[in-house]
Coordinates of C-alpha atoms in Angstrom, one line a residue:
M1063 CA 16.0 -4.6 8.3
N1064 CA 17.3 -1.3 9.6
S1065 CA 19.1 1.3 7.5
I1066 CA 20.3 3.4 10.4
E1067 CA 21.2 2.5 14.0
V1068 CA 22.0 5.2 16.6
N1069 CA 23.2 4.2 20.0
D1070 CA 23.8 6.6 23.0
L1071 CA 24.5 9.6 20.7
H1072 CA 25.8 12.8 22.3
F1073 CA 26.8 16.1 20.7
S1074 CA 27.5 19.5 22.3
Y1075 CA 28.0 23.0 21.1
A1076 CA 30.5 24.6 23.6
K1077 CA 28.8 24.0 26.9
E1078 CA 25.3 23.3 25.5
E1079 CA 24.4 19.6 25.0
A1080 CA 22.3 19.4 21.8
L1081 CA 21.9 15.5 21.8
K1082 CA 21.7 13.7 25.1
G1083 CA 22.0 9.9 24.6
V1084 CA 19.9 9.5 21.5
N1085 CA 18.9 5.9 20.6
L1086 CA 17.2 5.3 17.3
S1087 CA 16.6 2.7 14.7
V1088 CA 15.3 3.5 11.2
R1089 CA 13.6 0.8 9.2
S1090 CA 14.5 0.3 5.5
G1091 CA 12.0 1.1 2.8
I1092 CA 9.8 3.6 4.6
I1093 CA 9.4 7.3 5.4
T1094 CA 10.6 8.1 8.9
G1095 CA 9.8 11.6 10.2
I1096 CA 11.9 13.2 12.9
L1097 CA 9.5 15.7 14.5
G1098 CA 10.4 18.5 16.8
P1099 CA 10.4 22.3 17.2
N1100 CA 13.4 24.5 16.6
G1101 CA 16.1 23.8 19.3
S1102 CA 14.9 20.3 19.9
G1103 CA 18.0 18.6 18.5
K1104 CA 16.6 17.4 15.1
S1105 CA 19.0 19.6 13.0
T1106 CA 22.0 18.4 14.9
L1107 CA 20.9 14.8 14.5
F1108 CA 20.5 15.4 10.8
K1109 CA 24.1 16.8 10.6
V1110 CA 25.4 13.7 12.3
L1111 CA 23.5 11.3 10.1
S1112 CA 24.7 13.2 7.0
T1113 CA 28.4 13.1 8.2
Q1114 CA 28.6 16.9 8.5
V1115 CA 29.7 16.6 12.1
K1116 CA 31.1 13.8 14.2
P1117 CA 29.4 12.4 17.3
H1118 CA 31.1 13.4 20.6
K1119 CA 30.0 10.1 22.1
G1120 CA 28.1 7.1 21.0
K1121 CA 27.8 5.2 17.7
V1122 CA 26.0 5.9 14.5
E1123 CA 25.8 3.4 11.6
V1124 CA 24.3 3.5 8.1
F1125 CA 24.0 0.0 6.7
G1126 CA 26.5 -1.1 9.2
L1127 CA 29.0 1.6 8.3
D1128 CA 30.3 3.8 11.1
V1129 CA 29.8 7.5 10.2
T1130 CA 32.9 8.4 12.1
K1131 CA 35.2 5.7 10.9
N1132 CA 33.8 5.4 7.3
P1133 CA 32.3 8.8 6.3
A1134 CA 33.2 8.4 2.6
E1135 CA 31.5 5.0 2.4
V1136 CA 28.4 6.3 4.2
R1137 CA 28.2 9.3 1.8
S1138 CA 28.1 6.8 -1.1
K1139 CA 25.0 5.3 0.4
I1140 CA 23.1 8.5 1.2
G1141 CA 21.6 11.5 -0.6
I1142 CA 21.1 14.8 1.2
C1143 CA 18.5 17.5 0.4
F1144 CA 19.3 20.5 2.6
Q1145 CA 16.7 23.1 3.6
S1146 CA 18.6 25.9 1.8
P1147 CA 18.5 25.9 -2.0
S1148 CA 21.7 24.5 -3.7
L1149 CA 20.9 25.0 -7.4
D1150 CA 22.3 27.9 -9.4
P1151 CA 19.3 30.2 -10.0
H1152 CA 20.8 31.5 -13.3
M1153 CA 21.2 28.1 -14.9
S1154 CA 18.4 25.9 -16.3
I1155 CA 17.2 22.8 -14.5
E1156 CA 19.0 20.7 -17.1
E1157 CA 22.3 22.6 -16.8
N1158 CA 22.2 22.3 -13.1
L1159 CA 21.7 18.6 -13.3
N1160 CA 24.3 18.0 -15.9
L1161 CA 26.9 20.0 -13.9
H1162 CA 26.1 18.1 -10.7
G1163 CA 26.3 14.8 -12.4
R1164 CA 29.6 15.6 -14.0
L1165 CA 31.0 16.6 -10.6
M1166 CA 29.9 13.3 -9.3
G1167 CA 31.8 11.5 -12.1
L1168 CA 28.8 10.1 -13.9
G1169 CA 29.4 9.0 -17.5
T1170 CA 27.3 10.6 -20.3
D1171 CA 25.0 7.6 -20.9
A1172 CA 24.2 7.1 -17.2
L1173 CA 23.7 10.8 -16.6
V1174 CA 21.4 11.3 -19.5
K1175 CA 19.3 8.3 -18.4
R1176 CA 19.1 9.4 -14.8
I1177 CA 18.2 13.0 -15.6
Q1178 CA 15.4 12.0 -17.9
W1179 CA 14.0 9.6 -15.3
G1180 CA 14.0 12.4 -12.7
L1181 CA 12.4 14.9 -15.0
D1182 CA 9.7 12.4 -16.0
F1183 CA 9.1 11.3 -12.5
F1184 CA 8.6 14.8 -11.1
G1185 CA 6.8 16.2 -14.2
L1186 CA 9.6 18.6 -15.2
S1187 CA 10.4 17.4 -18.7
A1188 CA 8.7 20.4 -20.3
R1189 CA 10.5 22.8 -18.0
R1190 CA 14.0 21.4 -18.4
K1191 CA 15.3 24.5 -20.2
D1192 CA 13.8 27.0 -17.6
R1193 CA 16.1 28.9 -15.4
V1194 CA 15.7 27.9 -11.7
K1195 CA 15.1 31.5 -10.7
I1196 CA 11.7 31.6 -12.5
L1197 CA 10.4 28.4 -10.9
S1198 CA 7.9 28.3 -8.1
G1199 CA 9.1 27.0 -4.8
G1200 CA 7.5 23.6 -5.4
L1201 CA 9.1 23.1 -8.8
A1202 CA 12.5 24.2 -7.5
R1203 CA 12.3 21.7 -4.7
R1204 CA 11.5 19.0 -7.2
A1205 CA 14.6 19.9 -9.2
E1206 CA 16.6 19.7 -6.0
L1207 CA 15.3 16.2 -5.4
I1208 CA 16.3 15.1 -8.9
K1209 CA 19.8 16.4 -8.3
V1210 CA 20.0 14.3 -5.1
L1211 CA 18.7 11.2 -6.8
L1212 CA 21.3 11.3 -9.6
S1213 CA 23.6 9.3 -7.3
E1214 CA 20.9 6.6 -6.8
P1215 CA 21.2 6.7 -3.0
E1216 CA 19.8 4.0 -0.8
V1217 CA 18.8 6.5 1.9
M1218 CA 17.7 10.0 1.4
L1219 CA 18.0 12.6 4.2
L1220 CA 15.7 15.6 3.8
D1221 CA 15.9 18.6 6.1
E1222 CA 12.5 20.4 6.2
P1223 CA 11.8 19.7 2.5
T1224 CA 8.6 21.6 2.4
S1225 CA 9.8 24.7 4.2
G1226 CA 8.4 27.8 2.4
L1227 CA 6.0 25.9 0.2
D1228 CA 2.3 26.7 0.0
P1229 CA -0.1 24.0 1.3
G1230 CA -1.0 22.8 -2.2
S1231 CA 2.7 22.4 -3.2
R1232 CA 3.4 20.8 0.1
L1233 CA 0.7 18.1 -0.4
D1234 CA 1.9 17.5 -4.0
L1235 CA 5.5 17.0 -2.8
W1236 CA 4.6 14.5 -0.1
T1237 CA 2.5 12.6 -2.6
E1238 CA 5.6 12.3 -4.8
L1239 CA 7.9 11.4 -1.9
K1240 CA 5.6 8.5 -1.0
K1241 CA 5.5 7.3 -4.6
L1242 CA 9.3 7.6 -4.8
V1243 CA 9.8 5.3 -1.7
K1244 CA 7.5 2.7 -3.3
E1245 CA 9.0 2.8 -6.8
K1246 CA 12.6 2.9 -5.7
S1247 CA 12.3 0.9 -2.4
M1248 CA 14.2 3.8 -0.8
T1249 CA 14.5 4.8 2.8
L1250 CA 13.6 8.5 3.5
V1251 CA 14.4 10.3 6.8
V1252 CA 12.7 13.7 7.0
T1253 CA 13.0 16.3 9.6
T1254 CA 10.0 18.6 10.2
H1255 CA 8.4 20.8 12.7
M1256 CA 5.0 20.7 11.0
M1257 CA 2.5 18.4 12.7
E1258 CA 0.3 18.4 9.7
E1259 CA 3.0 16.5 7.8
A1260 CA 3.4 13.8 10.4
D1261 CA 0.6 11.6 9.0
F1262 CA 2.5 11.2 5.7
C1263 CA 5.2 9.3 7.5
E1264 CA 5.0 5.6 8.2
E1265 CA 7.2 6.0 11.3
L1266 CA 7.5 9.0 13.6
V1267 CA 10.3 9.9 16.0
F1268 CA 9.5 12.6 18.6
I1269 CA 12.5 14.6 19.6
S1270 CA 12.6 17.2 22.4
D1271 CA 15.4 18.8 24.4
G1272 CA 18.0 16.5 22.7
Q1273 CA 16.3 13.3 23.5
I1274 CA 13.9 10.8 21.8
R1275 CA 10.6 11.0 23.5
G1276 CA 8.6 8.6 21.5
Q1277 CA 8.6 6.5 18.3
G1278 CA 6.1 4.5 16.3
S1279 CA 3.6 4.7 13.5
P1280 CA 1.1 7.6 13.6
D1281 CA -1.8 5.2 14.2
L1282 CA 0.0 3.4 17.0
L1283 CA 1.0 6.5 18.8
K1284 CA -2.5 7.8 18.8
K1285 CA -3.9 4.4 19.8
N1286 CA -1.6 4.2 22.8
F1287 CA -2.5 7.7 24.0
G1288 CA -5.0 6.2 26.4
A1289 CA -7.5 9.0 26.5
E1290 CA -9.8 11.3 24.5
V1291 CA -9.5 15.0 24.4
L1292 CA -12.1 17.5 25.6
T1293 CA -11.8 21.2 25.0
F1294 CA -13.9 23.9 26.5
K1295 CA -13.7 27.5 25.3
F1296 CA -15.1 29.9 27.9
N1297 CA -16.7 33.3 27.4
A1298 CA -14.2 35.1 29.5
D1299 CA -10.7 34.4 31.0
S1300 CA -12.1 34.8 34.5
D1301 CA -14.6 32.1 33.8
A1302 CA -11.9 29.7 32.5
Q1303 CA -9.7 30.6 35.4
N1304 CA -12.4 29.9 38.0
A1305 CA -13.3 26.6 36.4
L1306 CA -9.6 25.4 36.0
A1307 CA -9.0 24.6 39.7
K1308 CA -12.2 22.6 40.1
I1309 CA -11.6 20.7 36.8
K1310 CA -8.1 19.8 37.9
T1311 CA -9.6 18.4 41.1
L1312 CA -12.1 16.4 39.1
A1313 CA -9.1 15.1 37.0
G1314 CA -7.2 14.0 40.1
G1315 CA -4.2 16.0 39.2
E1316 CA -2.8 18.7 36.8
D1317 CA -0.9 16.5 34.3
R1318 CA -3.6 16.2 31.7
V1319 CA -5.5 19.5 32.2
R1320 CA -4.1 22.8 30.9
K1321 CA -5.4 26.2 30.1
T1322 CA -4.5 28.3 27.1
E1323 CA -6.1 31.8 27.0
L1324 CA -9.9 31.1 27.1
Q1325 CA -9.6 27.4 26.5
I1326 CA -9.3 24.5 28.9
R1327 CA -8.0 21.2 27.3
W1328 CA -8.5 18.0 29.2
E1329 CA -7.2 14.5 28.3
T1330 CA -9.3 11.9 30.0
P1331 CA -10.3 8.2 29.6
R1332 CA -13.7 9.1 31.1
S1333 CA -14.6 11.7 28.4
K1334 CA -18.3 11.1 28.2
E1335 CA -18.8 11.3 32.0
M1336 CA -16.5 14.3 32.5
S1337 CA -17.9 16.3 29.5
T1338 CA -21.4 15.9 31.0
L1339 CA -20.2 17.0 34.4
V1340 CA -18.4 20.1 33.1
L1341 CA -21.3 21.2 30.9
E1342 CA -23.7 20.8 33.8
N1343 CA -21.6 23.0 36.0
W1344 CA -20.3 25.6 33.6
G1345 CA -22.5 25.3 30.5
P1346 CA -23.7 28.9 30.4
Q1347 CA -20.0 30.1 30.6
I1348 CA -18.9 27.9 27.7
N1349 CA -19.4 29.0 24.1
E1350 CA -17.5 26.2 22.3
F1351 CA -17.0 22.5 23.2
T1352 CA -15.2 19.7 21.3
W1353 CA -14.8 16.1 22.1
G1354 CA -12.6 13.8 20.0
R1355 CA -9.8 11.3 19.6
P1356 CA -6.3 12.5 20.1
S1357 CA -4.3 14.2 17.3
L1358 CA -0.6 13.7 16.9
S1359 CA -0.2 17.2 18.4
D1360 CA -1.9 15.8 21.6
V1361 CA 0.5 12.8 21.5
Y1362 CA 3.5 15.0 21.1
F1363 CA 2.5 17.2 24.0
Q1364 CA 1.9 14.2 26.2
K1365 CA 5.3 12.8 25.4
T1366 CA 7.3 16.0 25.6
G1367 CA 5.3 18.5 27.6
R1368 CA 5.8 20.9 24.7
S1369 CA 3.8 22.1 21.8
L1370 CA 5.0 22.4 18.2
S1371 CA 2.9 25.6 17.6

């Protein structure tokens, strides 16, 4: 079953087309990551899914509800965690949650129960009286998630949820998100530009230049790459430049060979044969060599022609 269906979605800012015929299905009960650099269209897609803006063309449905025709009904199904903080820093965690719950119209019994569940789930019970302004980035983000979960949404939309967090806090948050999906049978849609987060998702959507360039599980995307990756780091730029043209000839074209500063990166299904050939010809000029299976960064570049770094 799919929670979200997007068909031929277009959206423009003035004369700039941000989304160019996006087609997308999001399966229920999993974490789907929308991966792309700044300017790729992922933030605009997030705004459409969260009913902040209306599509200019195409159709978007959440559980069969059209986001244009039934925005209020769609909002009753979703929870939205924005990249920018939305809690009052001068109030405690508990005060923020109580205020938000009251604004949502929750009764006392339901509100107390839901706040306690959230505090327990994210390990914040002992910090409930702390003002938000003294919390670390990771703890503040957890408090934000509890606020979103008060409405018990069926789908959560998270815009760059780990932005600004240190690596340890980022890992902890992803661990809790995966636990949340399992415990609540929820659907999570996460936008990110961080490739290291992609493996936490069960489904990935590559977006670039306003179009979907690839979709699938991380394992499947890497499996279908069709090549291994060789990298050769040369002693000098002139050495790398001189070798580049000959390596492109060996590769039979330029599509899967590229040079970045002192390094030549080559995607080839004949990795063992080609690595031997390169080392035989340019071995003394090479000070570093790697050979391995493709990463998701490799897959993204193959699909889009762009790097996330």
